[in-house]
Amino acid sequence: LQCDVCKARYRSYVTMKCHRRLTHFRRRDIGFKFDCDVCTRRFRKWEGLRIHQMMMHGVITDSARMQMYDRDYGEQCPLCKMFYQGAHSLSEHIASAHADFHGKLFECDECERSYRHYAHLRSHKHTVGRKHNAPMKFKRK
Protein backbone atom coordinates (compact mmCIF):
# COMPACT_ATOMS: atom_id res chain seq x y z
CA LEU A 1 0.00 0.00 0.00
CA GLN A 2 1.16 3.53 -0.77
CA CYS A 3 0.68 6.69 1.29
CA ASP A 4 -1.36 9.16 -0.75
CA VAL A 5 0.50 12.15 0.76
CA CYS A 6 4.19 11.24 0.41
CA LYS A 7 4.03 8.04 -1.70
CA ALA A 8 5.86 5.94 0.92
CA ARG A 9 5.08 2.20 0.64
CA TYR A 10 3.88 -0.12 3.41
CA ARG A 11 3.04 -3.81 3.66
CA SER A 12 -0.13 -3.42 5.72
CA TYR A 13 -3.02 -0.99 5.89
CA VAL A 14 -2.56 -0.57 9.65
CA THR A 15 1.11 0.42 9.24
CA MET A 16 0.25 2.92 6.49
CA LYS A 17 -2.61 4.40 8.56
CA CYS A 18 -0.28 4.78 11.57
CA HIS A 19 2.34 6.45 9.33
CA ARG A 20 -0.21 8.93 7.95
CA ARG A 21 -1.51 9.82 11.41
CA LEU A 22 1.95 10.29 12.97
CA THR A 23 3.68 11.91 9.99
CA HIS A 24 1.09 13.96 8.17
CA PHE A 25 -1.86 14.53 10.48
CA ARG A 26 -0.47 15.13 13.94
CA ARG A 27 -2.67 16.75 16.57
CA ARG A 28 0.04 19.29 17.28
CA ASP A 29 -0.34 20.58 13.72
CA ILE A 30 -3.80 21.92 14.54
CA GLY A 31 -3.62 25.68 14.33
CA PHE A 32 -0.70 25.70 11.89
CA LYS A 33 -2.35 27.48 8.99
CA PHE A 34 0.63 29.27 7.41
CA ASP A 35 2.66 27.02 5.10
CA CYS A 36 6.04 27.75 3.57
CA ASP A 37 5.75 27.04 -0.16
CA VAL A 38 9.54 26.57 -0.46
CA CYS A 39 9.91 23.82 2.17
CA THR A 40 7.51 21.85 4.39
CA ARG A 41 7.59 24.04 7.51
CA ARG A 42 4.28 25.22 8.96
CA PHE A 43 3.60 28.11 11.33
CA ARG A 44 0.84 29.22 13.67
CA LYS A 45 1.36 32.91 12.91
CA TRP A 46 2.14 34.71 9.68
CA GLU A 47 5.02 36.54 11.35
CA GLY A 48 6.73 33.18 11.97
CA LEU A 49 6.42 32.29 8.28
CA ARG A 50 7.74 35.72 7.26
CA ILE A 51 10.79 35.48 9.54
CA HIS A 52 11.45 31.87 8.46
CA GLN A 53 11.39 32.75 4.76
CA MET A 54 13.69 35.73 5.21
CA MET A 55 16.18 33.80 7.37
CA MET A 56 16.14 30.46 5.53
CA HIS A 57 15.24 31.34 1.94
CA GLY A 58 16.28 35.00 1.70
CA VAL A 59 12.96 36.20 0.26
CA ILE A 60 9.26 36.33 1.14
CA THR A 61 7.41 34.52 -1.65
CA ASP A 62 4.26 35.86 -3.28
CA SER A 63 2.31 32.93 -1.84
CA ALA A 64 3.41 33.88 1.68
CA ARG A 65 2.47 37.50 1.04
CA MET A 66 -1.04 36.38 0.08
CA GLN A 67 -1.32 34.38 3.31
CA MET A 68 -0.67 37.61 5.20
CA TYR A 69 -4.32 38.55 4.68
CA ASP A 70 -5.53 35.26 6.25
CA ARG A 71 -4.49 36.35 9.72
CA ASP A 72 -7.40 36.60 12.12
CA TYR A 73 -5.86 37.73 15.40
CA GLY A 74 -4.70 40.94 17.01
CA GLU A 75 -5.70 44.43 15.97
CA GLN A 76 -6.89 45.05 12.42
CA CYS A 77 -6.09 48.27 10.58
CA PRO A 78 -9.39 49.75 9.41
CA LEU A 79 -7.64 51.40 6.47
CA CYS A 80 -5.82 48.46 4.82
CA LYS A 81 -7.28 45.46 6.74
CA MET A 82 -3.87 44.13 7.84
CA PHE A 83 -3.52 42.61 11.33
CA TYR A 84 -1.04 43.62 14.02
CA GLN A 85 -0.19 42.01 17.37
CA GLY A 86 -1.50 44.87 19.47
CA ALA A 87 -2.77 48.41 19.50
CA HIS A 88 0.74 49.84 19.82
CA SER A 89 1.91 47.96 16.69
CA LEU A 90 -1.21 49.11 14.86
CA SER A 91 -0.55 52.71 15.91
CA GLU A 92 3.03 52.51 14.59
CA HIS A 93 1.76 51.00 11.34
CA ILE A 94 -0.78 53.81 10.85
CA ALA A 95 1.86 56.46 11.54
CA SER A 96 4.23 55.02 8.92
CA ALA A 97 2.02 53.42 6.25
CA HIS A 98 -0.87 55.88 6.42
CA ALA A 99 0.98 59.08 7.31
CA ASP A 100 -1.50 61.12 5.27
CA PHE A 101 -4.45 59.86 7.36
CA HIS A 102 -5.48 62.41 9.99
CA GLY A 103 -8.52 60.72 11.53
CA LYS A 104 -8.83 59.37 15.06
CA LEU A 105 -9.10 55.58 15.30
CA PHE A 106 -8.64 54.86 19.01
CA GLU A 107 -11.82 55.58 20.99
CA CYS A 108 -12.29 55.55 24.75
CA ASP A 109 -14.93 52.97 25.65
CA GLU A 110 -16.07 55.09 28.62
CA CYS A 111 -16.52 58.51 26.98
CA GLU A 112 -16.72 60.08 23.52
CA ARG A 113 -13.02 61.01 23.26
CA SER A 114 -10.95 59.54 20.42
CA TYR A 115 -7.26 59.69 19.55
CA ARG A 116 -5.00 59.17 16.57
CA HIS A 117 -2.39 57.22 18.57
CA TYR A 118 -2.96 54.39 21.03
CA ALA A 119 -0.46 55.92 23.47
CA HIS A 120 -2.65 59.03 23.75
CA LEU A 121 -5.72 56.91 24.53
CA ARG A 122 -3.72 55.01 27.16
CA SER A 123 -2.61 58.30 28.71
CA HIS A 124 -6.21 59.55 28.72
CA LYS A 125 -7.41 56.40 30.46
CA HIS A 126 -4.65 56.73 33.03
CA THR A 127 -5.36 60.39 33.85
CA VAL A 128 -9.17 60.22 33.93
CA GLY A 129 -9.42 56.61 35.05
CA ARG A 130 -10.87 57.50 38.43
CA LYS A 131 -13.62 59.55 36.82
CA HIS A 132 -14.47 56.74 34.42
CA ASN A 133 -14.73 54.20 37.22
CA ALA A 134 -17.03 56.41 39.29
CA PRO A 135 -20.71 55.50 39.58
CA MET A 136 -22.85 56.88 36.75
CA LYS A 137 -24.55 59.56 38.88
CA PHE A 138 -21.16 61.15 39.65
CA LYS A 139 -19.85 61.15 36.08
CA ARG A 140 -19.58 64.48 34.34
CA LYS A 141 -20.31 64.93 30.66
mmCIF file of C-alpha atoms in Angstrom:
data_model
loop_
_atom_site.group_PDB
_atom_site.id
_atom_site.type_symbol
_atom_site.label_atom_id
_atom_site.label_comp_id
_atom_site.label_asym_id
_atom_site.label_seq_id
_atom_site.Cartn_x
_atom_site.Cartn_y
_atom_site.Cartn_z
ATOM 1 C CA LEU A 1 0.000 0.000 0.000
ATOM 2 C CA GLN A 2 1.160 3.531 -0.768
ATOM 3 C CA CYS A 3 0.676 6.694 1.290
ATOM 4 C CA ASP A 4 -1.360 9.157 -0.748
ATOM 5 C CA VAL A 5 0.499 12.146 0.759
ATOM 6 C CA CYS A 6 4.188 11.243 0.405
ATOM 7 C CA LYS A 7 4.031 8.038 -1.705
ATOM 8 C CA ALA A 8 5.863 5.937 0.919
ATOM 9 C CA ARG A 9 5.082 2.201 0.638
ATOM 10 C CA TYR A 10 3.875 -0.125 3.409
ATOM 11 C CA ARG A 11 3.039 -3.814 3.664
ATOM 12 C CA SER A 12 -0.133 -3.420 5.716
ATOM 13 C CA TYR A 13 -3.024 -0.989 5.887
ATOM 14 C CA VAL A 14 -2.563 -0.571 9.651
ATOM 15 C CA THR A 15 1.109 0.418 9.237
ATOM 16 C CA MET A 16 0.247 2.925 6.493
ATOM 17 C CA LYS A 17 -2.606 4.396 8.559
ATOM 18 C CA CYS A 18 -0.280 4.779 11.572
ATOM 19 C CA HIS A 19 2.338 6.449 9.335
ATOM 20 C CA ARG A 20 -0.211 8.932 7.953
ATOM 21 C CA ARG A 21 -1.508 9.822 11.414
ATOM 22 C CA LEU A 22 1.946 10.293 12.968
ATOM 23 C CA THR A 23 3.682 11.907 9.991
ATOM 24 C CA HIS A 24 1.091 13.964 8.168
ATOM 25 C CA PHE A 25 -1.861 14.532 10.484
ATOM 26 C CA ARG A 26 -0.467 15.133 13.940
ATOM 27 C CA ARG A 27 -2.674 16.747 16.567
ATOM 28 C CA ARG A 28 0.045 19.287 17.278
ATOM 29 C CA ASP A 29 -0.342 20.578 13.722
ATOM 30 C CA ILE A 30 -3.800 21.921 14.544
ATOM 31 C CA GLY A 31 -3.623 25.677 14.329
ATOM 32 C CA PHE A 32 -0.696 25.703 11.892
ATOM 33 C CA LYS A 33 -2.347 27.484 8.986
ATOM 34 C CA PHE A 34 0.626 29.265 7.414
ATOM 35 C CA ASP A 35 2.658 27.021 5.101
ATOM 36 C CA CYS A 36 6.039 27.749 3.569
ATOM 37 C CA ASP A 37 5.754 27.037 -0.162
ATOM 38 C CA VAL A 38 9.536 26.567 -0.457
ATOM 39 C CA CYS A 39 9.906 23.818 2.172
ATOM 40 C CA THR A 40 7.511 21.848 4.385
ATOM 41 C CA ARG A 41 7.587 24.044 7.510
ATOM 42 C CA ARG A 42 4.279 25.223 8.963
ATOM 43 C CA PHE A 43 3.599 28.113 11.334
ATOM 44 C CA ARG A 44 0.836 29.223 13.671
ATOM 45 C CA LYS A 45 1.359 32.909 12.906
ATOM 46 C CA TRP A 46 2.142 34.714 9.680
ATOM 47 C CA GLU A 47 5.020 36.544 11.349
ATOM 48 C CA GLY A 48 6.726 33.179 11.969
ATOM 49 C CA LEU A 49 6.422 32.287 8.281
ATOM 50 C CA ARG A 50 7.741 35.721 7.265
ATOM 51 C CA ILE A 51 10.788 35.478 9.540
ATOM 52 C CA HIS A 52 11.454 31.873 8.458
ATOM 53 C CA GLN A 53 11.394 32.750 4.759
ATOM 54 C CA MET A 54 13.691 35.733 5.207
ATOM 55 C CA MET A 55 16.181 33.803 7.367
ATOM 56 C CA MET A 56 16.142 30.460 5.526
ATOM 57 C CA HIS A 57 15.239 31.337 1.939
ATOM 58 C CA GLY A 58 16.277 35.004 1.700
ATOM 59 C CA VAL A 59 12.958 36.201 0.264
ATOM 60 C CA ILE A 60 9.263 36.326 1.140
ATOM 61 C CA THR A 61 7.412 34.523 -1.650
ATOM 62 C CA ASP A 62 4.256 35.859 -3.284
ATOM 63 C CA SER A 63 2.314 32.934 -1.843
ATOM 64 C CA ALA A 64 3.414 33.879 1.679
ATOM 65 C CA ARG A 65 2.470 37.503 1.042
ATOM 66 C CA MET A 66 -1.037 36.381 0.077
ATOM 67 C CA GLN A 67 -1.315 34.377 3.314
ATOM 68 C CA MET A 68 -0.665 37.611 5.203
ATOM 69 C CA TYR A 69 -4.324 38.549 4.685
ATOM 70 C CA ASP A 70 -5.531 35.257 6.252
ATOM 71 C CA ARG A 71 -4.489 36.349 9.725
ATOM 72 C CA ASP A 72 -7.399 36.602 12.116
ATOM 73 C CA TYR A 73 -5.859 37.728 15.402
ATOM 74 C CA GLY A 74 -4.696 40.943 17.006
ATOM 75 C CA GLU A 75 -5.702 44.427 15.971
ATOM 76 C CA GLN A 76 -6.890 45.053 12.420
ATOM 77 C CA CYS A 77 -6.090 48.268 10.584
ATOM 78 C CA PRO A 78 -9.393 49.746 9.414
ATOM 79 C CA LEU A 79 -7.642 51.399 6.472
ATOM 80 C CA CYS A 80 -5.823 48.458 4.824
ATOM 81 C CA LYS A 81 -7.284 45.464 6.742
ATOM 82 C CA MET A 82 -3.868 44.134 7.841
ATOM 83 C CA PHE A 83 -3.517 42.606 11.325
ATOM 84 C CA TYR A 84 -1.041 43.621 14.022
ATOM 85 C CA GLN A 85 -0.193 42.014 17.372
ATOM 86 C CA GLY A 86 -1.502 44.865 19.472
ATOM 87 C CA ALA A 87 -2.768 48.406 19.501
ATOM 88 C CA HIS A 88 0.741 49.836 19.820
ATOM 89 C CA SER A 89 1.913 47.965 16.685
ATOM 90 C CA LEU A 90 -1.214 49.115 14.863
ATOM 91 C CA SER A 91 -0.551 52.713 15.911
ATOM 92 C CA GLU A 92 3.031 52.510 14.589
ATOM 93 C CA HIS A 93 1.759 50.999 11.337
ATOM 94 C CA ILE A 94 -0.779 53.806 10.846
ATOM 95 C CA ALA A 95 1.865 56.463 11.545
ATOM 96 C CA SER A 96 4.226 55.015 8.920
ATOM 97 C CA ALA A 97 2.020 53.420 6.254
ATOM 98 C CA HIS A 98 -0.874 55.875 6.421
ATOM 99 C CA ALA A 99 0.983 59.076 7.308
ATOM 100 C CA ASP A 100 -1.503 61.122 5.272
ATOM 101 C CA PHE A 101 -4.447 59.859 7.359
ATOM 102 C CA HIS A 102 -5.477 62.408 9.993
ATOM 103 C CA GLY A 103 -8.520 60.715 11.531
ATOM 104 C CA LYS A 104 -8.833 59.366 15.061
ATOM 105 C CA LEU A 105 -9.098 55.577 15.300
ATOM 106 C CA PHE A 106 -8.645 54.858 19.011
ATOM 107 C CA GLU A 107 -11.815 55.578 20.995
ATOM 108 C CA CYS A 108 -12.289 55.549 24.746
ATOM 109 C CA ASP A 109 -14.933 52.971 25.653
ATOM 110 C CA GLU A 110 -16.071 55.094 28.616
ATOM 111 C CA CYS A 111 -16.522 58.506 26.975
ATOM 112 C CA GLU A 112 -16.715 60.078 23.520
ATOM 113 C CA ARG A 113 -13.024 61.008 23.262
ATOM 114 C CA SER A 114 -10.952 59.540 20.418
ATOM 115 C CA TYR A 115 -7.258 59.695 19.554
ATOM 116 C CA ARG A 116 -4.997 59.171 16.573
ATOM 117 C CA HIS A 117 -2.392 57.215 18.574
ATOM 118 C CA TYR A 118 -2.963 54.388 21.034
ATOM 119 C CA ALA A 119 -0.461 55.919 23.472
ATOM 120 C CA HIS A 120 -2.652 59.031 23.747
ATOM 121 C CA LEU A 121 -5.720 56.910 24.530
ATOM 122 C CA ARG A 122 -3.722 55.006 27.158
ATOM 123 C CA SER A 123 -2.606 58.299 28.711
ATOM 124 C CA HIS A 124 -6.207 59.546 28.716
ATOM 125 C CA LYS A 125 -7.410 56.397 30.463
ATOM 126 C CA HIS A 126 -4.649 56.733 33.035
ATOM 127 C CA THR A 127 -5.361 60.387 33.853
ATOM 128 C CA VAL A 128 -9.171 60.215 33.934
ATOM 129 C CA GLY A 129 -9.419 56.607 35.050
ATOM 130 C CA ARG A 130 -10.866 57.503 38.432
ATOM 131 C CA LYS A 131 -13.621 59.549 36.820
ATOM 132 C CA HIS A 132 -14.472 56.736 34.420
ATOM 133 C CA ASN A 133 -14.729 54.199 37.217
ATOM 134 C CA ALA A 134 -17.034 56.413 39.291
ATOM 135 C CA PRO A 135 -20.712 55.500 39.577
ATOM 136 C CA MET A 136 -22.855 56.882 36.746
ATOM 137 C CA LYS A 137 -24.550 59.555 38.879
ATOM 138 C CA PHE A 138 -21.157 61.154 39.647
ATOM 139 C CA LYS A 139 -19.851 61.151 36.082
ATOM 140 C CA ARG A 140 -19.582 64.484 34.342
ATOM 141 C CA LYS A 141 -20.312 64.929 30.662
#
